[in-house]
Amino acid sequence: MRKIFYFLAILSIASVSACKKNKPVNNGDEGTGPTSTGTALDRIRDSVYLYPQETYLWYNQLPTYKNFQPRNYVSSDTITGLSSEVDHLSQYAINPASSQPYEYYDNTGTAKYSFIDDGSVSNELSGNGGDFGFSVFYPSRTDLRIKYVYPGSPADLKGIKRGYQITKINGRTDLAYDDGGSTTQFVIQAYAYSKTITMTLTKPDNTTVDVTLNTANYTINPVITYKTLDAGSGKKAGYMVFNSFTDKTNAGPKILEALNSFSGISDLIIDLRYNGGGAVETAEYFDNLLVPSAKNGTKMYTAYFNDKLTSDNYTLFKNLYDIPKGFFSVSNQTVNFQKEGSLNLSRIFFIVGGGTASASELTINNLIPELDVELIGSVTYGKPVGFYGIDINKYQLYMPMFSTKNSANNGDYYTGMTPGQGIYKGVSAPDDLTKDFGDPTEGLLSQALSYISTGKYKTNSIQTQSLATSSKNVLSADQKRTMEQHFTRSKVKGLMLKTPSVFKKKK
């Protein structure tokens, strides 16, 4: 079986040339498809509509050109208009299991998986950070916290740590979570999309500090920390926080460094609670390091594309590449384990949450049939699909092109993986931002150590430090999941594939 192609497809698809080279697509409505007339931006909008008609996993549920009218998505800010087009296009395909769109995110009609950007995701997956290097979380409505900081990032260089409380952003002190409303959007814009941010932070010792950060380039180290911990009862556990599936060139040496540091461990704890995914290549590599040697050569997973791709009916791609016949067939899209390293454990713990998505979920799902996999935390994001990034002019379009299933034919976790339910063994417990990563008393890590030592999870509920003074200030588990998705969406990178070497680009 072939090795599936990997992380990010940079398909050089220029919208203008695409629309000129291809006949109008009428979708059964004569005279209603796109034409070569119109502005360059009109043809970009057409391309955003046209490529999913061929590549989208659920293309057969998309509207006709006449009914959708892509050229109507006009905005003073081009990327905003294109994003609106993608969001609306994503809501047509309905999941019969839930009677909601596969890409249902919230009641605003925003896509859960699909997006279009200016190449920022591609750059980040290469290991090039160009942001502040931190993210945030609300333990309660009025308690905004730093949830992680990348080593070497602007935030790290200013001494910012996980768990610091944010009491002011850009002069604003009213930061209470409002269920995705204007305050939520203000916070997201400030930390995820701005070039400069000023914050007042409260440290665990109740001292405060004012910091101003500017975005800067830095090399992302996806392994935030790793250490060997005493689990009690004479047992030792390896613990690592893996926060982003950057491409294998960047992430591989960091993963190997962490795993090679663990000596004499009985168990391994991998913290993916904020890992929004990324490179499929890296997920495969990670699984090959973690899987028992006895599973070498057995099936890891299969990727399933739509019937147009599997039947070689993809005109737009054929205008760009000489792709081998049958390339997207199931037989060619099955990946087997190729064991690497000497690690042979019978059990692995994964710490997860609403920010655990995509390649993180793929890594977990691939291993569930192969050894004892325990999940600790809250329901994951739910993204069993992936894509290429399609270049359209200076933008890159990402819409699901395939889904995956493991060797036991399990997948379709569109609503996430729930620890302790069904095939997902483990325990549900809330995040704990009062302690740093690797602190044995941190709520989720302590659950793993308890199980390793005693064979049982802790039964007492985990209390998270907050400023909550009434029940109105408390976020329910479902509200926290929704909130996490609001803040995670900009960090969910998907299952990214790159152009296979067998593709020959046409001139």
PDB file of N, CA, C and O in Angstrom, residues 321-393:
ATOM      1  N   TYR A 321      -2.745  18.973 -13.385  1.00  0.00           N
ATOM      2  CA  TYR A 321      -1.810  17.877 -13.145  1.00  0.00           C
ATOM      3  C   TYR A 321      -2.119  16.667 -14.012  1.00  0.00           C
ATOM      4  O   TYR A 321      -3.280  16.411 -14.357  1.00  0.00           O
ATOM      5  N   ASP A 322      -1.082  15.919 -14.321  1.00  0.00           N
ATOM      6  CA  ASP A 322      -1.246  14.568 -14.847  1.00  0.00           C
ATOM      7  C   ASP A 322      -1.275  13.640 -13.644  1.00  0.00           C
ATOM      8  O   ASP A 322      -0.232  13.240 -13.115  1.00  0.00           O
ATOM      9  N   ILE A 323      -2.465  13.302 -13.187  1.00  0.00           N
ATOM     10  CA  ILE A 323      -2.616  12.486 -11.985  1.00  0.00           C
ATOM     11  C   ILE A 323      -2.846  11.038 -12.395  1.00  0.00           C
ATOM     12  O   ILE A 323      -3.667  10.755 -13.264  1.00  0.00           O
ATOM     13  N   PRO A 324      -2.127  10.100 -11.798  1.00  0.00           N
ATOM     14  CA  PRO A 324      -2.308   8.690 -12.161  1.00  0.00           C
ATOM     15  C   PRO A 324      -3.756   8.242 -11.990  1.00  0.00           C
ATOM     16  O   PRO A 324      -4.416   8.606 -11.016  1.00  0.00           O
ATOM     17  N   LYS A 325      -4.232   7.473 -12.927  1.00  0.00           N
ATOM     18  CA  LYS A 325      -5.596   6.963 -12.861  1.00  0.00           C
ATOM     19  C   LYS A 325      -5.786   6.132 -11.599  1.00  0.00           C
ATOM     20  O   LYS A 325      -4.929   5.325 -11.223  1.00  0.00           O
ATOM     21  N   GLY A 326      -6.895   6.356 -10.912  1.00  0.00           N
ATOM     22  CA  GLY A 326      -7.194   5.591  -9.707  1.00  0.00           C
ATOM     23  C   GLY A 326      -6.467   6.063  -8.467  1.00  0.00           C
ATOM     24  O   GLY A 326      -6.516   5.395  -7.427  1.00  0.00           O
ATOM     25  N   PHE A 327      -5.834   7.213  -8.558  1.00  0.00           N
ATOM     26  CA  PHE A 327      -5.038   7.674  -7.412  1.00  0.00           C
ATOM     27  C   PHE A 327      -5.877   7.838  -6.154  1.00  0.00           C
ATOM     28  O   PHE A 327      -5.414   7.564  -5.050  1.00  0.00           O
ATOM     29  N   PHE A 328      -7.120   8.304  -6.283  1.00  0.00           N
ATOM     30  CA  PHE A 328      -7.956   8.578  -5.121  1.00  0.00           C
ATOM     31  C   PHE A 328      -8.806   7.384  -4.690  1.00  0.00           C
ATOM     32  O   PHE A 328      -9.684   7.517  -3.838  1.00  0.00           O
ATOM     33  N   SER A 329      -8.552   6.226  -5.243  1.00  0.00           N
ATOM     34  CA  SER A 329      -9.306   5.028  -4.879  1.00  0.00           C
ATOM     35  C   SER A 329      -8.980   4.594  -3.456  1.00  0.00           C
ATOM     36  O   SER A 329      -7.933   4.949  -2.897  1.00  0.00           O
ATOM     37  N   VAL A 330      -9.882   3.819  -2.867  1.00  0.00           N
ATOM     38  CA  VAL A 330      -9.684   3.348  -1.490  1.00  0.00           C
ATOM     39  C   VAL A 330      -8.400   2.542  -1.365  1.00  0.00           C
ATOM     40  O   VAL A 330      -7.645   2.689  -0.394  1.00  0.00           O
ATOM     41  N   SER A 331      -8.121   1.705  -2.355  1.00  0.00           N
ATOM     42  CA  SER A 331      -6.911   0.876  -2.270  1.00  0.00           C
ATOM     43  C   SER A 331      -5.644   1.708  -2.271  1.00  0.00           C
ATOM     44  O   SER A 331      -4.634   1.328  -1.655  1.00  0.00           O
ATOM     45  N   ASN A 332      -5.690   2.855  -2.931  1.00  0.00           N
ATOM     46  CA  ASN A 332      -4.516   3.727  -2.969  1.00  0.00           C
ATOM     47  C   ASN A 332      -4.484   4.726  -1.819  1.00  0.00           C
ATOM     48  O   ASN A 332      -3.517   5.469  -1.681  1.00  0.00           O
ATOM     49  N   GLN A 333      -5.537   4.763  -1.041  1.00  0.00           N
ATOM     50  CA  GLN A 333      -5.608   5.728   0.054  1.00  0.00           C
ATOM     51  C   GLN A 333      -5.605   5.051   1.416  1.00  0.00           C
ATOM     52  O   GLN A 333      -6.116   5.582   2.396  1.00  0.00           O
ATOM     53  N   THR A 334      -5.018   3.862   1.473  1.00  0.00           N
ATOM     54  CA  THR A 334      -4.883   3.137   2.735  1.00  0.00           C
ATOM     55  C   THR A 334      -3.438   3.192   3.199  1.00  0.00           C
ATOM     56  O   THR A 334      -2.513   2.931   2.425  1.00  0.00           O
ATOM     57  N   VAL A 335      -3.243   3.535   4.452  1.00  0.00           N
ATOM     58  CA  VAL A 335      -1.906   3.701   5.032  1.00  0.00           C
ATOM     59  C   VAL A 335      -1.672   2.617   6.076  1.00  0.00           C
ATOM     60  O   VAL A 335      -2.541   2.357   6.918  1.00  0.00           O
ATOM     61  N   ASN A 336      -0.531   1.982   6.036  1.00  0.00           N
ATOM     62  CA  ASN A 336      -0.160   0.966   7.018  1.00  0.00           C
ATOM     63  C   ASN A 336       0.864   1.512   8.006  1.00  0.00           C
ATOM     64  O   ASN A 336       1.637   2.416   7.691  1.00  0.00           O
ATOM     65  N   PHE A 337       0.873   0.932   9.199  1.00  0.00           N
ATOM     66  CA  PHE A 337       1.886   1.295  10.194  1.00  0.00           C
ATOM     67  C   PHE A 337       3.265   0.871   9.712  1.00  0.00           C
ATOM     68  O   PHE A 337       3.435  -0.233   9.165  1.00  0.00           O
ATOM     69  N   GLN A 338       4.218   1.746   9.911  1.00  0.00           N
ATOM     70  CA  GLN A 338       5.631   1.436   9.677  1.00  0.00           C
ATOM     71  C   GLN A 338       6.371   1.800  10.957  1.00  0.00           C
ATOM     72  O   GLN A 338       6.836   2.926  11.125  1.00  0.00           O
ATOM     73  N   LYS A 339       6.447   0.863  11.867  1.00  0.00           N
ATOM     74  CA  LYS A 339       6.958   1.109  13.206  1.00  0.00           C
ATOM     75  C   LYS A 339       8.328   1.787  13.188  1.00  0.00           C
ATOM     76  O   LYS A 339       9.225   1.381  12.460  1.00  0.00           O
ATOM     77  N   GLU A 340       8.446   2.826  14.002  1.00  0.00           N
ATOM     78  CA  GLU A 340       9.719   3.528  14.177  1.00  0.00           C
ATOM     79  C   GLU A 340      10.050   3.595  15.659  1.00  0.00           C
ATOM     80  O   GLU A 340       9.157   3.698  16.509  1.00  0.00           O
ATOM     81  N   GLY A 341      11.340   3.560  15.971  1.00  0.00           N
ATOM     82  CA  GLY A 341      11.775   3.669  17.359  1.00  0.00           C
ATOM     83  C   GLY A 341      11.558   2.393  18.147  1.00  0.00           C
ATOM     84  O   GLY A 341      11.029   1.399  17.652  1.00  0.00           O
ATOM     85  N   SER A 342      11.940   2.438  19.412  1.00  0.00           N
ATOM     86  CA  SER A 342      11.902   1.245  20.264  1.00  0.00           C
ATOM     87  C   SER A 342      10.817   1.301  21.330  1.00  0.00           C
ATOM     88  O   SER A 342      10.705   0.398  22.155  1.00  0.00           O
ATOM     89  N   LEU A 343      10.019   2.359  21.336  1.00  0.00           N
ATOM     90  CA  LEU A 343       8.980   2.490  22.353  1.00  0.00           C
ATOM     91  C   LEU A 343       7.906   1.431  22.140  1.00  0.00           C
ATOM     92  O   LEU A 343       7.328   1.313  21.056  1.00  0.00           O
ATOM     93  N   ASN A 344       7.642   0.638  23.193  1.00  0.00           N
ATOM     94  CA  ASN A 344       6.625  -0.404  23.126  1.00  0.00           C
ATOM     95  C   ASN A 344       5.823  -0.399  24.413  1.00  0.00           C
ATOM     96  O   ASN A 344       6.164  -1.070  25.384  1.00  0.00           O
ATOM     97  N   LEU A 345       4.757   0.374  24.424  1.00  0.00           N
ATOM     98  CA  LEU A 345       3.890   0.466  25.593  1.00  0.00           C
ATOM     99  C   LEU A 345       2.539  -0.151  25.266  1.00  0.00           C
ATOM    100  O   LEU A 345       2.092  -0.135  24.113  1.00  0.00           O
ATOM    101  N   SER A 346       1.893  -0.672  26.292  1.00  0.00           N
ATOM    102  CA  SER A 346       0.572  -1.270  26.081  1.00  0.00           C
ATOM    103  C   SER A 346      -0.547  -0.281  26.361  1.00  0.00           C
ATOM    104  O   SER A 346      -1.713  -0.559  26.107  1.00  0.00           O
ATOM    105  N   ARG A 347      -0.182   0.905  26.900  1.00  0.00           N
ATOM    106  CA  ARG A 347      -1.203   1.888  27.252  1.00  0.00           C
ATOM    107  C   ARG A 347      -0.650   3.297  27.098  1.00  0.00           C
ATOM    108  O   ARG A 347       0.494   3.583  27.446  1.00  0.00           O
ATOM    109  N   ILE A 348      -1.498   4.189  26.549  1.00  0.00           N
ATOM    110  CA  ILE A 348      -1.138   5.597  26.398  1.00  0.00           C
ATOM    111  C   ILE A 348      -2.325   6.447  26.841  1.00  0.00           C
ATOM    112  O   ILE A 348      -3.481   6.148  26.523  1.00  0.00           O
ATOM    113  N   PHE A 349      -2.037   7.511  27.579  1.00  0.00           N
ATOM    114  CA  PHE A 349      -3.056   8.467  27.997  1.00  0.00           C
ATOM    115  C   PHE A 349      -2.951   9.712  27.110  1.00  0.00           C
ATOM    116  O   PHE A 349      -1.856  10.239  26.897  1.00  0.00           O
ATOM    117  N   PHE A 350      -4.092  10.173  26.622  1.00  0.00           N
ATOM    118  CA  PHE A 350      -4.149  11.437  25.900  1.00  0.00           C
ATOM    119  C   PHE A 350      -5.014  12.414  26.691  1.00  0.00           C
ATOM    120  O   PHE A 350      -6.157  12.098  27.048  1.00  0.00           O
ATOM    121  N   ILE A 351      -4.462  13.581  27.000  1.00  0.00           N
ATOM    122  CA  ILE A 351      -5.242  14.653  27.625  1.00  0.00           C
ATOM    123  C   ILE A 351      -5.846  15.484  26.506  1.00  0.00           C
ATOM    124  O   ILE A 351      -5.130  15.948  25.609  1.00  0.00           O
ATOM    125  N   VAL A 352      -7.169  15.648  26.546  1.00  0.00           N
ATOM    126  CA  VAL A 352      -7.880  16.256  25.419  1.00  0.00           C
ATOM    127  C   VAL A 352      -8.877  17.305  25.898  1.00  0.00           C
ATOM    128  O   VAL A 352      -9.161  17.428  27.087  1.00  0.00           O
ATOM    129  N   GLY A 353      -9.415  18.051  24.946  1.00  0.00           N
ATOM    130  CA  GLY A 353     -10.427  19.063  25.236  1.00  0.00           C
ATOM    131  C   GLY A 353     -11.043  19.576  23.961  1.00  0.00           C
ATOM    132  O   GLY A 353     -10.800  19.042  22.868  1.00  0.00           O
ATOM    133  N   GLY A 354     -11.807  20.640  24.058  1.00  0.00           N
ATOM    134  CA  GLY A 354     -12.480  21.210  22.904  1.00  0.00           C
ATOM    135  C   GLY A 354     -11.530  21.729  21.846  1.00  0.00           C
ATOM    136  O   GLY A 354     -11.913  21.910  20.693  1.00  0.00           O
ATOM    137  N   GLY A 355     -10.272  21.987  22.217  1.00  0.00           N
ATOM    138  CA  GLY A 355      -9.266  22.448  21.268  1.00  0.00           C
ATOM    139  C   GLY A 355      -8.504  21.324  20.606  1.00  0.00           C
ATOM    140  O   GLY A 355      -7.630  21.565  19.771  1.00  0.00           O
ATOM    141  N   THR A 356      -8.813  20.074  20.956  1.00  0.00           N
ATOM    142  CA  THR A 356      -8.149  18.909  20.366  1.00  0.00           C
ATOM    143  C   THR A 356      -8.866  18.563  19.068  1.00  0.00           C
ATOM    144  O   THR A 356     -10.017  18.120  19.080  1.00  0.00           O
ATOM    145  N   ALA A 357      -8.200  18.764  17.946  1.00  0.00           N
ATOM    146  CA  ALA A 357      -8.901  18.658  16.670  1.00  0.00           C
ATOM    147  C   ALA A 357      -8.045  18.017  15.596  1.00  0.00           C
ATOM    148  O   ALA A 357      -6.818  17.975  15.690  1.00  0.00           O
ATOM    149  N   SER A 358      -8.731  17.490  14.601  1.00  0.00           N
ATOM    150  CA  SER A 358      -8.126  17.167  13.330  1.00  0.00           C
ATOM    151  C   SER A 358      -6.996  16.142  13.434  1.00  0.00           C
ATOM    152  O   SER A 358      -7.239  14.986  13.759  1.00  0.00           O
ATOM    153  N   ALA A 359      -5.754  16.537  13.149  1.00  0.00           N
ATOM    154  CA  ALA A 359      -4.638  15.597  13.197  1.00  0.00           C
ATOM    155  C   ALA A 359      -4.456  15.011  14.596  1.00  0.00           C
ATOM    156  O   ALA A 359      -3.976  13.886  14.738  1.00  0.00           O
ATOM    157  N   SER A 360      -4.839  15.762  15.628  1.00  0.00           N
ATOM    158  CA  SER A 360      -4.796  15.219  16.994  1.00  0.00           C
ATOM    159  C   SER A 360      -5.779  14.065  17.124  1.00  0.00           C
ATOM    160  O   SER A 360      -5.451  13.004  17.678  1.00  0.00           O
ATOM    161  N   GLU A 361      -6.996  14.282  16.634  1.00  0.00           N
ATOM    162  CA  GLU A 361      -8.014  13.232  16.704  1.00  0.00           C
ATOM    163  C   GLU A 361      -7.638  12.049  15.817  1.00  0.00           C
ATOM    164  O   GLU A 361      -7.880  10.888  16.170  1.00  0.00           O
ATOM    165  N   LEU A 362      -7.042  12.312  14.658  1.00  0.00           N
ATOM    166  CA  LEU A 362      -6.586  11.242  13.786  1.00  0.00           C
ATOM    167  C   LEU A 362      -5.538  10.387  14.488  1.00  0.00           C
ATOM    168  O   LEU A 362      -5.594   9.152  14.442  1.00  0.00           O
ATOM    169  N   THR A 363      -4.580  11.031  15.141  1.00  0.00           N
ATOM    170  CA  THR A 363      -3.532  10.306  15.871  1.00  0.00           C
ATOM    171  C   THR A 363      -4.144   9.371  16.910  1.00  0.00           C
ATOM    172  O   THR A 363      -3.747   8.202  17.031  1.00  0.00           O
ATOM    173  N   ILE A 364      -5.119   9.884  17.656  1.00  0.00           N
ATOM    174  CA  ILE A 364      -5.779   9.083  18.683  1.00  0.00           C
ATOM    175  C   ILE A 364      -6.583   7.948  18.051  1.00  0.00           C
ATOM    176  O   ILE A 364      -6.477   6.777  18.456  1.00  0.00           O
ATOM    177  N   ASN A 365      -7.396   8.278  17.062  1.00  0.00           N
ATOM    178  CA  ASN A 365      -8.277   7.282  16.452  1.00  0.00           C
ATOM    179  C   ASN A 365      -7.496   6.140  15.830  1.00  0.00           C
ATOM    180  O   ASN A 365      -7.907   4.973  15.905  1.00  0.00           O
ATOM    181  N   ASN A 366      -6.352   6.442  15.217  1.00  0.00           N
ATOM    182  CA  ASN A 366      -5.532   5.399  14.598  1.00  0.00           C
ATOM    183  C   ASN A 366      -5.028   4.385  15.613  1.00  0.00           C
ATOM    184  O   ASN A 366      -4.830   3.208  15.288  1.00  0.00           O
ATOM    185  N   LEU A 367      -4.802   4.828  16.852  1.00  0.00           N
ATOM    186  CA  LEU A 367      -4.205   3.950  17.868  1.00  0.00           C
ATOM    187  C   LEU A 367      -5.231   3.182  18.693  1.00  0.00           C
ATOM    188  O   LEU A 367      -4.892   2.179  19.335  1.00  0.00           O
ATOM    189  N   ILE A 368      -6.479   3.630  18.705  1.00  0.00           N
ATOM    190  CA  ILE A 368      -7.488   3.004  19.576  1.00  0.00           C
ATOM    191  C   ILE A 368      -7.621   1.494  19.353  1.00  0.00           C
ATOM    192  O   ILE A 368      -7.711   0.739  20.334  1.00  0.00           O
ATOM    193  N   PRO A 369      -7.595   0.989  18.114  1.00  0.00           N
ATOM    194  CA  PRO A 369      -7.702  -0.470  17.957  1.00  0.00           C
ATOM    195  C   PRO A 369      -6.413  -1.225  18.276  1.00  0.00           C
ATOM    196  O   PRO A 369      -6.424  -2.461  18.338  1.00  0.00           O
ATOM    197  N   GLU A 370      -5.310  -0.513  18.472  1.00  0.00           N
ATOM    198  CA  GLU A 370      -4.000  -1.155  18.532  1.00  0.00           C
ATOM    199  C   GLU A 370      -3.435  -1.329  19.936  1.00  0.00           C
ATOM    200  O   GLU A 370      -2.557  -2.163  20.150  1.00  0.00           O
ATOM    201  N   LEU A 371      -3.901  -0.545  20.908  1.00  0.00           N
ATOM    202  CA  LEU A 371      -3.440  -0.656  22.289  1.00  0.00           C
ATOM    203  C   LEU A 371      -4.461   0.031  23.192  1.00  0.00           C
ATOM    204  O   LEU A 371      -5.478   0.540  22.722  1.00  0.00           O
ATOM    205  N   ASP A 372      -4.200   0.031  24.485  1.00  0.00           N
ATOM    206  CA  ASP A 372      -5.118   0.657  25.448  1.00  0.00           C
ATOM    207  C   ASP A 372      -4.920   2.170  25.390  1.00  0.00           C
ATOM    208  O   ASP A 372      -3.904   2.687  25.826  1.00  0.00           O
ATOM    209  N   VAL A 373      -5.907   2.873  24.850  1.00  0.00           N
ATOM    210  CA  VAL A 373      -5.870   4.329  24.742  1.00  0.00           C
ATOM    211  C   VAL A 373      -6.885   4.907  25.724  1.00  0.00           C
ATOM    212  O   VAL A 373      -8.073   4.590  25.654  1.00  0.00           O
ATOM    213  N   GLU A 374      -6.418   5.760  26.640  1.00  0.00           N
ATOM    214  CA  GLU A 374      -7.269   6.393  27.641  1.00  0.00           C
ATOM    215  C   GLU A 374      -7.326   7.892  27.373  1.00  0.00           C
ATOM    216  O   GLU A 374      -6.285   8.543  27.211  1.00  0.00           O
ATOM    217  N   LEU A 375      -8.526   8.440  27.313  1.00  0.00           N
ATOM    218  CA  LEU A 375      -8.707   9.876  27.106  1.00  0.00           C
ATOM    219  C   LEU A 375      -9.124  10.542  28.412  1.00  0.00           C
ATOM    220  O   LEU A 375     -10.020  10.054  29.110  1.00  0.00           O
ATOM    221  N   ILE A 376      -8.479  11.672  28.720  1.00  0.00           N
ATOM    222  CA  ILE A 376      -8.762  12.405  29.946  1.00  0.00           C
ATOM    223  C   ILE A 376      -9.052  13.856  29.576  1.00  0.00           C
ATOM    224  O   ILE A 376      -8.245  14.500  28.909  1.00  0.00           O
ATOM    225  N   GLY A 377     -10.211  14.368  30.006  1.00  0.00           N
ATOM    226  CA  GLY A 377     -10.533  15.761  29.722  1.00  0.00           C
ATOM    227  C   GLY A 377     -11.972  15.910  29.279  1.00  0.00           C
ATOM    228  O   GLY A 377     -12.879  15.268  29.815  1.00  0.00           O
ATOM    229  N   SER A 378     -12.190  16.750  28.275  1.00  0.00           N
ATOM    230  CA  SER A 378     -13.540  17.023  27.802  1.00  0.00           C
ATOM    231  C   SER A 378     -13.664  16.675  26.323  1.00  0.00           C
ATOM    232  O   SER A 378     -12.685  16.304  25.669  1.00  0.00           O
ATOM    233  N   VAL A 379     -14.865  16.800  25.778  1.00  0.00           N
ATOM    234  CA  VAL A 379     -15.157  16.394  24.407  1.00  0.00           C
ATOM    235  C   VAL A 379     -14.261  17.136  23.415  1.00  0.00           C
ATOM    236  O   VAL A 379     -14.090  18.359  23.502  1.00  0.00           O
ATOM    237  N   THR A 380     -13.699  16.399  22.475  1.00  0.00           N
ATOM    238  CA  THR A 380     -12.810  17.000  21.486  1.00  0.00           C
ATOM    239  C   THR A 380     -13.612  17.791  20.439  1.00  0.00           C
ATOM    240  O   THR A 380     -14.841  17.763  20.417  1.00  0.00           O
ATOM    241  N   TYR A 381     -12.906  18.479  19.561  1.00  0.00           N
ATOM    242  CA  TYR A 381     -13.530  19.381  18.583  1.00  0.00           C
ATOM    243  C   TYR A 381     -14.455  18.655  17.610  1.00  0.00           C
ATOM    244  O   TYR A 381     -15.524  19.135  17.277  1.00  0.00           O
ATOM    245  N   GLY A 382     -14.017  17.471  17.131  1.00  0.00           N
ATOM    246  CA  GLY A 382     -14.810  16.728  16.172  1.00  0.00           C
ATOM    247  C   GLY A 382     -14.517  17.114  14.739  1.00  0.00           C
ATOM    248  O   GLY A 382     -15.292  17.813  14.110  1.00  0.00           O
ATOM    249  N   LYS A 383     -13.372  16.609  14.203  1.00  0.00           N
ATOM    250  CA  LYS A 383     -13.005  16.921  12.817  1.00  0.00           C
ATOM    251  C   LYS A 383     -12.361  15.697  12.160  1.00  0.00           C
ATOM    252  O   LYS A 383     -11.145  15.569  12.095  1.00  0.00           O
ATOM    253  N   PRO A 384     -13.196  14.790  11.652  1.00  0.00           N
ATOM    254  CA  PRO A 384     -12.662  13.578  11.020  1.00  0.00           C
ATOM    255  C   PRO A 384     -12.422  13.747   9.524  1.00  0.00           C
ATOM    256  O   PRO A 384     -12.387  12.766   8.783  1.00  0.00           O
ATOM    257  N   VAL A 385     -12.271  14.984   9.074  1.00  0.00           N
ATOM    258  CA  VAL A 385     -12.114  15.268   7.646  1.00  0.00           C
ATOM    259  C   VAL A 385     -10.873  16.126   7.412  1.00  0.00           C
ATOM    260  O   VAL A 385     -10.378  16.792   8.320  1.00  0.00           O
ATOM    261  N   GLY A 386     -10.406  16.114   6.167  1.00  0.00           N
ATOM    262  CA  GLY A 386      -9.215  16.900   5.837  1.00  0.00           C
ATOM    263  C   GLY A 386      -9.261  17.401   4.412  1.00  0.00           C
ATOM    264  O   GLY A 386     -10.221  17.164   3.675  1.00  0.00           O
ATOM    265  N   PHE A 387      -8.189  18.070   3.985  1.00  0.00           N
ATOM    266  CA  PHE A 387      -8.218  18.743   2.697  1.00  0.00           C
ATOM    267  C   PHE A 387      -6.825  19.099   2.192  1.00  0.00           C
ATOM    268  O   PHE A 387      -5.849  19.086   2.919  1.00  0.00           O
ATOM    269  N   TYR A 388      -6.784  19.441   0.909  1.00  0.00           N
ATOM    270  CA  TYR A 388      -5.685  20.201   0.339  1.00  0.00           C
ATOM    271  C   TYR A 388      -5.991  21.684   0.551  1.00  0.00           C
ATOM    272  O   TYR A 388      -7.148  22.065   0.726  1.00  0.00           O
ATOM    273  N   GLY A 389      -4.964  22.516   0.463  1.00  0.00           N
ATOM    274  CA  GLY A 389      -5.187  23.945   0.346  1.00  0.00           C
ATOM    275  C   GLY A 389      -5.132  24.311  -1.123  1.00  0.00           C
ATOM    276  O   GLY A 389      -4.155  24.011  -1.808  1.00  0.00           O
ATOM    277  N   ILE A 390      -6.202  24.877  -1.662  1.00  0.00           N
ATOM    278  CA  ILE A 390      -6.274  25.184  -3.094  1.00  0.00           C
ATOM    279  C   ILE A 390      -5.968  26.660  -3.310  1.00  0.00           C
ATOM    280  O   ILE A 390      -6.686  27.531  -2.809  1.00  0.00           O
ATOM    281  N   ASP A 391      -4.932  26.944  -4.059  1.00  0.00           N
ATOM    282  CA  ASP A 391      -4.570  28.328  -4.367  1.00  0.00           C
ATOM    283  C   ASP A 391      -5.561  28.932  -5.351  1.00  0.00           C
ATOM    284  O   ASP A 391      -5.759  28.406  -6.453  1.00  0.00           O
ATOM    285  N   ILE A 392      -6.169  30.033  -4.960  1.00  0.00           N
ATOM    286  CA  ILE A 392      -7.053  30.791  -5.838  1.00  0.00           C
ATOM    287  C   ILE A 392      -6.558  32.232  -5.805  1.00  0.00           C
ATOM    288  O   ILE A 392      -6.774  32.941  -4.823  1.00  0.00           O
ATOM    289  N   ASN A 393      -5.858  32.619  -6.862  1.00  0.00           N
ATOM    290  CA  ASN A 393      -5.224  33.918  -6.883  1.00  0.00           C
ATOM    291  C   ASN A 393      -4.244  33.986  -5.699  1.00  0.00           C
ATOM    292  O   ASN A 393      -3.420  33.114  -5.544  1.00  0.00           O
TER     293      ASN A 393
END
